[in-house]
XYZ file of C-alpha atoms in Angstrom:
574
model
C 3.799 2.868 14.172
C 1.224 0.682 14.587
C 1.054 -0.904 17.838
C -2.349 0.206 18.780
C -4.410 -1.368 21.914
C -8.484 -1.452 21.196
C -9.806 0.928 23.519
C -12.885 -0.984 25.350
C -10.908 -3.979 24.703
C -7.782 -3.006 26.830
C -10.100 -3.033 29.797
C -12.774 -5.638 28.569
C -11.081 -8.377 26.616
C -11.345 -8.786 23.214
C -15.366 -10.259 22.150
C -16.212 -12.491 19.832
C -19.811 -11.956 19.923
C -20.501 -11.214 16.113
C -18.536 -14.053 14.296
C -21.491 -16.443 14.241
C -22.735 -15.070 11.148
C -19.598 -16.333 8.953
C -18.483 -19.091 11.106
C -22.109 -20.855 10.046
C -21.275 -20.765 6.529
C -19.572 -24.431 6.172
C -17.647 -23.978 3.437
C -14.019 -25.087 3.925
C -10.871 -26.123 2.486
C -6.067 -23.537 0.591
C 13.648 -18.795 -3.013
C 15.154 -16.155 -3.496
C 16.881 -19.320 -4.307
C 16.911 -20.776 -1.288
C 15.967 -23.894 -3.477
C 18.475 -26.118 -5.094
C 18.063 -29.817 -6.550
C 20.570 -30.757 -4.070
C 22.085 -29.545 -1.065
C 25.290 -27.692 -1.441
C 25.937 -28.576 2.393
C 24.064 -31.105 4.326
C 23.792 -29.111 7.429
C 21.603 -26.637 5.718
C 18.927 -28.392 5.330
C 17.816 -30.918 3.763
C 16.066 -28.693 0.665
C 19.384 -26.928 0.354
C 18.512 -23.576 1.695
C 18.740 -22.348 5.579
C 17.418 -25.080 7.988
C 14.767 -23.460 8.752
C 13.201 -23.583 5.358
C 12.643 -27.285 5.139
C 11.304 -29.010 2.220
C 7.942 -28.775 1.203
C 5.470 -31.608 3.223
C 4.493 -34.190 0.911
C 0.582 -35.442 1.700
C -0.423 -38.625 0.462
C -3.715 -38.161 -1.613
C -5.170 -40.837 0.485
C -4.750 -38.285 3.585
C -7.029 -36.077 1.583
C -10.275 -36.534 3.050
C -12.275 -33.229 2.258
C -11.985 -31.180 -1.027
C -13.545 -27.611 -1.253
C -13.993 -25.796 -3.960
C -14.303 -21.567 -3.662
C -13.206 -18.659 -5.790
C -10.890 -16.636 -3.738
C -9.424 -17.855 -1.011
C -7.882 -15.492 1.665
C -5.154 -17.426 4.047
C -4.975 -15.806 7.409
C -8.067 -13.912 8.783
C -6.559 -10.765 10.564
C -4.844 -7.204 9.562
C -4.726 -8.002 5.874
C -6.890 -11.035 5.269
C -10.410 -9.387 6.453
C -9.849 -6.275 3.915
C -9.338 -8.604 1.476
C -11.893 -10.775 1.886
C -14.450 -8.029 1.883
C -12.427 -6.269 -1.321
C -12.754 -9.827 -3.292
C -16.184 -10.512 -1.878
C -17.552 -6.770 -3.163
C -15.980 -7.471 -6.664
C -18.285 -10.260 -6.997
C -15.817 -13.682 -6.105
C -17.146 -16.324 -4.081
C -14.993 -15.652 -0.540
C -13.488 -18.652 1.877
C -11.374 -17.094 4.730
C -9.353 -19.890 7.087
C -7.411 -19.527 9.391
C -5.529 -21.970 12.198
C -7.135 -19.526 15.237
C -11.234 -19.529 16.167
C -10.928 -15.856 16.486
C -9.126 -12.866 14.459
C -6.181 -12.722 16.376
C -3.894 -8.586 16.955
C -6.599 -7.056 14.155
C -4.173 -3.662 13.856
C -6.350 -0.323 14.685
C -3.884 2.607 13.646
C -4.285 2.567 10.107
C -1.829 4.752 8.579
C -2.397 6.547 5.236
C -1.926 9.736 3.178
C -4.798 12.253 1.915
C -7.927 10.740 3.722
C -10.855 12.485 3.834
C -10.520 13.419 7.331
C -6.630 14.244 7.171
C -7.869 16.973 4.212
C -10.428 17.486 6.414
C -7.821 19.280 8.951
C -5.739 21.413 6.614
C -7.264 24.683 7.212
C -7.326 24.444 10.790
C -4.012 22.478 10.811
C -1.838 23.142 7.650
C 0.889 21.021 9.679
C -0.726 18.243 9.691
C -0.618 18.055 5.565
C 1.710 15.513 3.916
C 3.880 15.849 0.740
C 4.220 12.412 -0.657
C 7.591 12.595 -2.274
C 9.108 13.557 1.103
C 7.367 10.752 2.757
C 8.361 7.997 -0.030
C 11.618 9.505 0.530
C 12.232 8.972 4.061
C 10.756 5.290 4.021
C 12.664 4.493 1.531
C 15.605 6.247 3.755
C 14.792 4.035 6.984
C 15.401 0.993 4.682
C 18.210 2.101 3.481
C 17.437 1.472 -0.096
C 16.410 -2.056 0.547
C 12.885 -1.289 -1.296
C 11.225 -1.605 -3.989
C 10.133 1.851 -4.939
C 6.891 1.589 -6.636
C 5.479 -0.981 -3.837
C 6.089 2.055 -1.299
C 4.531 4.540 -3.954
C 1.412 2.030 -4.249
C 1.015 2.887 -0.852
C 1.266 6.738 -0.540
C -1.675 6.846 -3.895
C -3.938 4.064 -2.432
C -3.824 4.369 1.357
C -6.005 7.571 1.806
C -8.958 5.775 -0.548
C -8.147 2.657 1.556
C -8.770 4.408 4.817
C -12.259 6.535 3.381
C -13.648 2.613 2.517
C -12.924 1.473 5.978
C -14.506 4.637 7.208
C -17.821 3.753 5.756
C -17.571 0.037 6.346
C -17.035 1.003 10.235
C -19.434 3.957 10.533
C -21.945 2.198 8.469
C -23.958 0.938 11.771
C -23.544 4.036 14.228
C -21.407 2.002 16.598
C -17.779 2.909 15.269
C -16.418 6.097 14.106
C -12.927 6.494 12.357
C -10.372 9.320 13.772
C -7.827 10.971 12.290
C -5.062 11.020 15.147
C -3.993 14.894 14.141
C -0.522 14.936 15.575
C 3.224 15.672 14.093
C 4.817 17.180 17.365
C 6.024 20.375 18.241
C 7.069 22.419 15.201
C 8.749 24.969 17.242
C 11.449 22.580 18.521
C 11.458 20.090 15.791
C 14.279 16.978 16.322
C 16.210 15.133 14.618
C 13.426 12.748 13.046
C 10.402 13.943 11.399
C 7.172 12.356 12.544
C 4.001 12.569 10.142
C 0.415 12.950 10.909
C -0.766 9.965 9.061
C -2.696 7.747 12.115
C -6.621 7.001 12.156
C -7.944 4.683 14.719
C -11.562 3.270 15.198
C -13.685 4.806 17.921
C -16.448 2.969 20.005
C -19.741 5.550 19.966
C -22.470 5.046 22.274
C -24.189 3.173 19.909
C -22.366 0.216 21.829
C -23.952 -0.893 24.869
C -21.329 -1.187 27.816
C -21.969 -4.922 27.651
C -21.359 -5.625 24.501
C -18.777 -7.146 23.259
C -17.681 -4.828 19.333
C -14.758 -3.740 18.175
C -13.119 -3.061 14.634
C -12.077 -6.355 14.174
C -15.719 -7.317 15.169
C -17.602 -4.850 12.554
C -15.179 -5.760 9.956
C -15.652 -9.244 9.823
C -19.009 -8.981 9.972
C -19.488 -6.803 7.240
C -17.433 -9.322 5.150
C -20.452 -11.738 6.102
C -22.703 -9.143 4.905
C -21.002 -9.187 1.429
C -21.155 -13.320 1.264
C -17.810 -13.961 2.049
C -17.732 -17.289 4.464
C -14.763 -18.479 7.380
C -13.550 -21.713 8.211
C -11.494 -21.194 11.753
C -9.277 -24.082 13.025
C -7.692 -24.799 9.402
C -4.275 -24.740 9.040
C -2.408 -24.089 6.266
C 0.275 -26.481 4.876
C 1.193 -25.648 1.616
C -0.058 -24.255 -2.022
C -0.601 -26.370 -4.955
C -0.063 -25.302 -8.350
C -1.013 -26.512 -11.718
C 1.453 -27.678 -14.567
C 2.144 -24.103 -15.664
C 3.199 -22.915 -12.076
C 0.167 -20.984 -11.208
C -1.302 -21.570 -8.022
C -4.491 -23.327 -8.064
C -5.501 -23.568 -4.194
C -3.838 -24.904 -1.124
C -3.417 -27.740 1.377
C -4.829 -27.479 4.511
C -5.646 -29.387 7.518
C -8.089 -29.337 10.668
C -6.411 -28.576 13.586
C -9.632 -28.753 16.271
C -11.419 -32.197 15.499
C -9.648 -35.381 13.381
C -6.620 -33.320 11.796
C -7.548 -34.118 8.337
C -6.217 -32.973 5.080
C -8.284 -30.508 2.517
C -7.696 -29.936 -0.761
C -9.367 -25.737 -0.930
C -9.670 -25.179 -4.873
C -9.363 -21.820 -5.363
C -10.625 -21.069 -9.120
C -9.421 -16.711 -9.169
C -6.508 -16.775 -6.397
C -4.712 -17.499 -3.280
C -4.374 -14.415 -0.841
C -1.914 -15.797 1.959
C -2.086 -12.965 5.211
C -0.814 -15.629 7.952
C 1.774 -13.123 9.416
C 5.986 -12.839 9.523
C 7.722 -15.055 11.464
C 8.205 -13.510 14.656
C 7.675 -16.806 16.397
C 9.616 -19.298 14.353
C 13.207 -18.767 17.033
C 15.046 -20.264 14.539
C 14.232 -18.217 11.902
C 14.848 -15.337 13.873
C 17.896 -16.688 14.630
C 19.266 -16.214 10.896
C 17.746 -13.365 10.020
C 18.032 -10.745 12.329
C 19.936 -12.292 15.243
C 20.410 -8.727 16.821
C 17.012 -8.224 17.158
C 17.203 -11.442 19.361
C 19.705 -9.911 22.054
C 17.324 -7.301 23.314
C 13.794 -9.280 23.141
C 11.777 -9.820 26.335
C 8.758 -12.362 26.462
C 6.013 -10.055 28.225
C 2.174 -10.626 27.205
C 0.962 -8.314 24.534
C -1.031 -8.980 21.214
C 2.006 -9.902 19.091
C 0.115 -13.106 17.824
C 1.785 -16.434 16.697
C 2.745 -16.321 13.563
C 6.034 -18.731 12.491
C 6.276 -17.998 8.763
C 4.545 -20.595 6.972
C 3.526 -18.625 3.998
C 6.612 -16.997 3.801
C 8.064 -20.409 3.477
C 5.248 -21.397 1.361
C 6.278 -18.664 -1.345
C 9.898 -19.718 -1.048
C 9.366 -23.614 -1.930
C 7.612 -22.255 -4.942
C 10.617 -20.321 -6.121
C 10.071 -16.485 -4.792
C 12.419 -14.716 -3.234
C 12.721 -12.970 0.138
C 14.276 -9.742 1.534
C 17.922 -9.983 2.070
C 17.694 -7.786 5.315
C 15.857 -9.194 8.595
C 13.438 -6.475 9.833
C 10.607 -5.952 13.220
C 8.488 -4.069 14.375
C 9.955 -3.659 18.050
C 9.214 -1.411 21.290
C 10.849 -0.480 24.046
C 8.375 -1.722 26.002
C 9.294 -4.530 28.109
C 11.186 -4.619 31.350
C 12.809 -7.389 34.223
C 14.049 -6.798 37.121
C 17.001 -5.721 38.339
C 19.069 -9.031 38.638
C 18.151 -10.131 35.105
C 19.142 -8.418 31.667
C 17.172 -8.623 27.966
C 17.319 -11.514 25.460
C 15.499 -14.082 24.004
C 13.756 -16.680 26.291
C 13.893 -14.054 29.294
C 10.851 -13.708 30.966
C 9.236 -10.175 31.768
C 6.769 -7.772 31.720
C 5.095 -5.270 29.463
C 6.112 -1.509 30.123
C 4.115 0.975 28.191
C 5.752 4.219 29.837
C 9.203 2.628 28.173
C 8.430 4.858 25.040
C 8.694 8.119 26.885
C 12.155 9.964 26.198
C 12.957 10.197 29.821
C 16.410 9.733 30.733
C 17.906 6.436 30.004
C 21.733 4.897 31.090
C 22.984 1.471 30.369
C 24.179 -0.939 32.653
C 27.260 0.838 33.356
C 25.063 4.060 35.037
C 26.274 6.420 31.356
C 24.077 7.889 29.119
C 24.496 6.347 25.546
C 22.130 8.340 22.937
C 19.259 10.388 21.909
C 16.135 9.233 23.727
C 14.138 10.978 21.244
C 13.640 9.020 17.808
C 11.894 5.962 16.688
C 11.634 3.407 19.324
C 14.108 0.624 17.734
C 16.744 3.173 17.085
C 16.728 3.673 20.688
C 16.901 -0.556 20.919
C 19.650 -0.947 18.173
C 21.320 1.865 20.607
C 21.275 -0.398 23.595
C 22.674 -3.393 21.468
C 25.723 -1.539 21.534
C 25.665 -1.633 25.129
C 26.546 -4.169 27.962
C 24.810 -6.670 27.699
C 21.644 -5.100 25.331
C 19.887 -3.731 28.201
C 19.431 0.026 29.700
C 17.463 1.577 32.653
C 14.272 4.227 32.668
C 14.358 6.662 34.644
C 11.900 9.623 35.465
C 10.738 11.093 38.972
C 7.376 12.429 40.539
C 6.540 15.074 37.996
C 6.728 12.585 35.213
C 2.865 12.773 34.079
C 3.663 16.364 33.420
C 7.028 15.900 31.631
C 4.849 13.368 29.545
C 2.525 16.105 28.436
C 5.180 18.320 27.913
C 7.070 15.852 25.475
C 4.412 15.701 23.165
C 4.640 12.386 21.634
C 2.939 11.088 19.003
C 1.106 7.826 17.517
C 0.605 4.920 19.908
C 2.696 5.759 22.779
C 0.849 9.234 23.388
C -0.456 9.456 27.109
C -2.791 12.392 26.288
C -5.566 13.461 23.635
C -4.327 14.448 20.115
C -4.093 18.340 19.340
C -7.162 18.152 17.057
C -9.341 16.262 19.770
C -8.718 12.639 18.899
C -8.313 10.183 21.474
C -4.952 8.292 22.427
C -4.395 4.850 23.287
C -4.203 4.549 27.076
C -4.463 7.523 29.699
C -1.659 8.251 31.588
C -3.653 7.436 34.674
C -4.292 4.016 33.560
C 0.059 3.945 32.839
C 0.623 5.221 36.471
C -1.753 1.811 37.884
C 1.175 -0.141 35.110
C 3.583 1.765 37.016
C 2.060 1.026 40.565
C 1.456 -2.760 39.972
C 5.595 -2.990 38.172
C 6.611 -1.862 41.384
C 4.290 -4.495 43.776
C 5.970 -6.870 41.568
C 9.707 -6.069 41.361
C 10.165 -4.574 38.564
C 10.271 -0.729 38.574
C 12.297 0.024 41.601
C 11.189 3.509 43.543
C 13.700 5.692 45.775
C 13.773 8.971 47.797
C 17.686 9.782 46.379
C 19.375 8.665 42.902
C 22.050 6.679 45.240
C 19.520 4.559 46.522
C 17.588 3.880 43.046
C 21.156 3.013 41.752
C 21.656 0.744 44.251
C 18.557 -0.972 43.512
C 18.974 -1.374 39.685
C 22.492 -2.706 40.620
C 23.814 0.350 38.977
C 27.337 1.230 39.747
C 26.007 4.151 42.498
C 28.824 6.972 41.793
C 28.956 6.718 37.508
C 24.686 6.589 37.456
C 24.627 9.928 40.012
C 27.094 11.843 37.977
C 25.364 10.872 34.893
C 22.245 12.120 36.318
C 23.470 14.995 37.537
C 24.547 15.679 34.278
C 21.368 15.678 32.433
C 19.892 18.192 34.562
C 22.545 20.580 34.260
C 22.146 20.078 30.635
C 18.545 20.430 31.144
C 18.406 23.956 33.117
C 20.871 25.292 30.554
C 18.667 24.201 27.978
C 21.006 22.225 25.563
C 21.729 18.754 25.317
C 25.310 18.914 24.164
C 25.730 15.145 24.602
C 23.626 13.892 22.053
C 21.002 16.540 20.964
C 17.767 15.829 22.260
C 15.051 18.584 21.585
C 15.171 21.058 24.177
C 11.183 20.424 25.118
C 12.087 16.793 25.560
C 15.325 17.177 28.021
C 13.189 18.120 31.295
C 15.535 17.833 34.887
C 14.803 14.972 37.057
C 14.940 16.515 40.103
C 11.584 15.900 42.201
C 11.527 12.990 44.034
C 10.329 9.979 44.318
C 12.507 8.687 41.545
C 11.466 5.839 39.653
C 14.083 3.563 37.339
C 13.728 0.351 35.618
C 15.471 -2.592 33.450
C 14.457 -2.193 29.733
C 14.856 -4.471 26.619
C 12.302 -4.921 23.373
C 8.877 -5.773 23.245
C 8.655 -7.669 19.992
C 5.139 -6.734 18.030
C 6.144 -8.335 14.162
C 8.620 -9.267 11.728
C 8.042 -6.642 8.720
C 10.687 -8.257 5.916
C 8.940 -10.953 3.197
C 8.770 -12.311 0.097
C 9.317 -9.417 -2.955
C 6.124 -8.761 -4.360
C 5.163 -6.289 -7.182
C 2.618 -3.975 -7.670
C -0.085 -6.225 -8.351
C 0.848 -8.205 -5.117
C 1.938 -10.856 -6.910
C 5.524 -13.268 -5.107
C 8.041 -13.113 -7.537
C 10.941 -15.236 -8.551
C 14.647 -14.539 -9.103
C 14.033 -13.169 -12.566
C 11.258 -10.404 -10.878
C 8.666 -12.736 -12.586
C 5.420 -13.267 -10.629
C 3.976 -16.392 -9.954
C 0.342 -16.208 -10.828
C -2.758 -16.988 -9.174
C -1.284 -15.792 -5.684
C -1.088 -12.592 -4.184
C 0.348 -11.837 -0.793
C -0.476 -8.768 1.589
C 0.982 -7.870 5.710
C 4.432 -9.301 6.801
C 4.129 -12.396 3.917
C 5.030 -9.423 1.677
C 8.644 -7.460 1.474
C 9.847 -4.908 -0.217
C 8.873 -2.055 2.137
C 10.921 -2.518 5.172
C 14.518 -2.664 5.894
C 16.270 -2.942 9.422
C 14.170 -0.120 11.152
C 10.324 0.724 11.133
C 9.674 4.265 10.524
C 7.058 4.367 13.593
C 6.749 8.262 13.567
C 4.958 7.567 10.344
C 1.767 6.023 12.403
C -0.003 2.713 11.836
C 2.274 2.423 8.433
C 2.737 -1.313 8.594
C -0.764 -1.703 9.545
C -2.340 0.609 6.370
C 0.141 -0.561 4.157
C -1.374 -4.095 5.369
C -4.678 -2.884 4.772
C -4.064 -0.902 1.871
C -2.749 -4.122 -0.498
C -5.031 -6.410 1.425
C -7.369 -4.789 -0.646
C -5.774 -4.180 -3.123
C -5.249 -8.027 -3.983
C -8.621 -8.919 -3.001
C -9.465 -6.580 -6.314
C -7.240 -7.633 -8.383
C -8.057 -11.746 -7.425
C -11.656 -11.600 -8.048
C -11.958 -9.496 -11.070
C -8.489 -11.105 -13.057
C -7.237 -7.647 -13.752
C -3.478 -9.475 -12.256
């Protein structure tokens, strides 16, 4: 999983202070068959493919006021574009970065990999913590049910942990960040029914930093791309590639978005790298793709970003092909309040504590499933339900429960068992918890009957329910659904605490097929050359589900082929 919240930052806002350094450098300028010469059916669009796909924009050459000419040219500054940048810019290519923002915009900070110097690092003391690759490959390959392509995910497992050692060095390189290893698989003892793998590492702020001073991963990265000559152009939006007679793409279409909206022509002489993000935003989109996903989504802030699948669509017009599965990266972290139930266009609010495998009923006061699993088989659970939604609930000893549950990745309250940090204290969770309940939304109550009553829960079904569970609980077995015995704690202390829970929505994670050398490719699996594609413009890793207890995969698999086609574009190895 790789929802990760930068640690000053969640308190300080993110800072900006050291993009100066590239911003001055003016330099600027970049179907599956879903095409057909003719639409099939009018009401699909007018390029005959879904109407969301569109044709490609057609821009007078008169419109084209600015031409730029670079070597490599990264599209979409963030997760995957500022690894690549610095990977192309350290193999010798003349860098341009743009990107439609003024800022890097949800930089991901659990990096997930395999064999890192710090994760070997940890064997002797912690021979749990040690990953066998097959068995990994295995189970992501499992979670997507096939829908894969094999040798993309194996790219991953053999380049991540060499991925994650160069970021360690880039970061560490100035005394003010240090990488951890976030040593963590669960309890062993009592293992469940999904196996979660020790695989996060997450930047650290020393006290290099002054408390003032606005630094932060995304901060040290992008300046150390500056260091290495590569150059940004913020406030450029991409349109669309251009290609040359032969089909290889020769640079892209852009346009100003801050000043006069003009059109540039960005010449890029060794590649394209498009990193502009899935299409989370684009609501129609969504719409087709993964529709489900769509019945349990709550608008609540958060660092999801903006992204509405232009290079996806970019890829498409040029003949690639996409996943045939919709996929996200979603959290049960979202909430409303009681007279109001999940779905798109509800408004809510962002519930961290969601994630904790307390008891949970649907709308109807029953209990419905396992608590204790990946967080969006826990949301495809509650599609199943009345009307997509389900209730938390937990009472007054919930900080210990918490600790007791041992949780891993992003969603851990408490330090790692080998000393590395976790996201957010639980102290900083209960002032969520405090200010959720000033504003309606977690409801708090001295007996179950009462709390029912204020979820508009039917009062007699949710109190048997409950008192269910904790029989289960003090006998020690969980012969509903199966929940790890150290997980199925008795709610029994009041105050009790329940609230109204859909899907926090972090990414779309299914893209255009790529192979190995990051390449889109068309319906024949043949790549379309001088273009390379790395984070959610890329596919063939994800299917349906996101295998979160592997943690920060999408994010190093990001990372890891971000650099990866940074590589290969400057030096013309692919």
């Amino acid at each position: 999983m790789q929802n990760n919240v930068s640690r000053r930052n969640f308190f300080k806002g993110a800072g900006v202070a050291a993009l100066g350094a590239l911003a001055a450098g003016s330099l600027s300028g970049c179907g599956h068959g879903y095409a057909a010469a003719t639409p099939n059916n009018p009401s699909t669009g007018d390029f005959g493919g879904p109407s969301w796909l569109g044709a490609p924009p057609e821009i007078l050459e008169s419109d084209i006021t600015e031409t730029l000419d670079t070597e490599v040219l990264v599209v979409g500054i963030g997760t995957g574009g500022i690894p690549a940048m610095i990977s192309a810019a350290e193999n010798g290519a003349k860098v341009l970065g743009i990107d439609r923002q003024g800022t890097p915009k949800n930089v991901r900070e659990d990096i997930g990999a395999i064999d890192s110097r710090l994760q070997k690092a940890s064997f002797d003391e912690f021979p749990e913590f040690k990953i066998d690759k097959k068995e990994a490959i295995e189970d992501i390959v499992r979670y997507a049910n096939g829908f894969v392509n094999y040798d993309v995910v194996k790219l991953w497992a053999n380049e991540s942990g060499a991925m994650v050692d160069w970021l360690t060095d880039i970061i560490e390189r100035d005394g003010k960040l240090v990488m951890e290893f976030e040593g963590g698989v669960g309890d062993t003892s009592d293992p469940g029914r999904d196996k979660a793998y020790a695989t996060g590492h997450s930047p650290q702020l020393t006290d290099a930093v002054a408390e003032d001073e606005e630094w932060g991963f995304a901060e040290s990265i992008l300046a150390y791309a500056a260091e290495q000559g590569a150059e940004v152009r913020w406030f450029t939006e991409f349109i669309k590639c251009e290609q040359d007679e032969n089909g290889r793409v020769t640079g892209v279409i852009a346009r100003d978005v801050k000043n006069d909206r003009h059109y540039i022509r960005i010449n890029a002489s060794k590649g394209v790298i498009l990193s502009t993000g899935g299409y989370g935003n684009n609501l129609e989109m969504m719409e087709d793709r993964q529709a489900w996903n769509q019945k349990i989504r709550i608008a609540a802030p958060g660092s999801g970003g903006n992204p509405t699948g232009d290079g996806i669509k970019a890829c498409l017009w040029m003949g690639a092909t996409m996943d045939p599965l919709g996929a996200a990266v979603t959290f049960n972290r979202a909430c409303v309040k009681p007279d109001q139930t999940a779905g798109d266009g509800v408004l809510g609010r962002w519930f961290w504590f969601g994630e904790q495998p307390f008891l949970k009923l649907n709308l109807k006061g029953e209990r419905f499933c396992n608590e204790s699993g990946p967080y969006d088989y826990m949301l495809h659970s509650t599609i199943m339900q009345p009307q997509q939604t389900y209730v938390d609930i937990w009472d007054a000893n919930h900080a210990a429960q918490a600790e007791a549950m041992d949780e891993v990745g992003c969603c851990r309250l408490f330090p790692f068992p080998n000393g590395a940090k976790n996201n957010i204290p639980m102290q900083v969770v209960d002032g969520m918890i405090d200010k959720l309940i000033e504003d309606g939304y977690v409801q708090k109550a001295d007996t179950m009957e009462e709390l029912a009553e204020k979820l508009n829960l039917p009062v007699e079904t949710t109190v048997a329910s409950w008192k269910h569970y904790n029989e289960m609980a003090k006998a020690g077995e969980d012969t509903d659904y199966f929940k790890e015995k150290h997980r199925l704690m008795a709610i029994d202390t009041p105050p009790y605490y329940g609230v109204r829970t859909g899907a926090w929505f972090l990414a779309t994670i299914d893209g255009i097929t790529i192979d190995t050398n990051m390449h889109p490719c068309d319906e024949n699996g043949d790549p379309i050359q001088g273009i390379y594609l790395t984070g959610n413009d890329s596919g063939g890793f994800f299917s349906v589900s996101y295998p979160n207890l592997m943690t920060g995969l999408a994010c190093g698999r990001t990372m890891t082929f971000g650099r990866r086609a940074g590589m290969l574009a400057a030096t013309g190895q692919a």
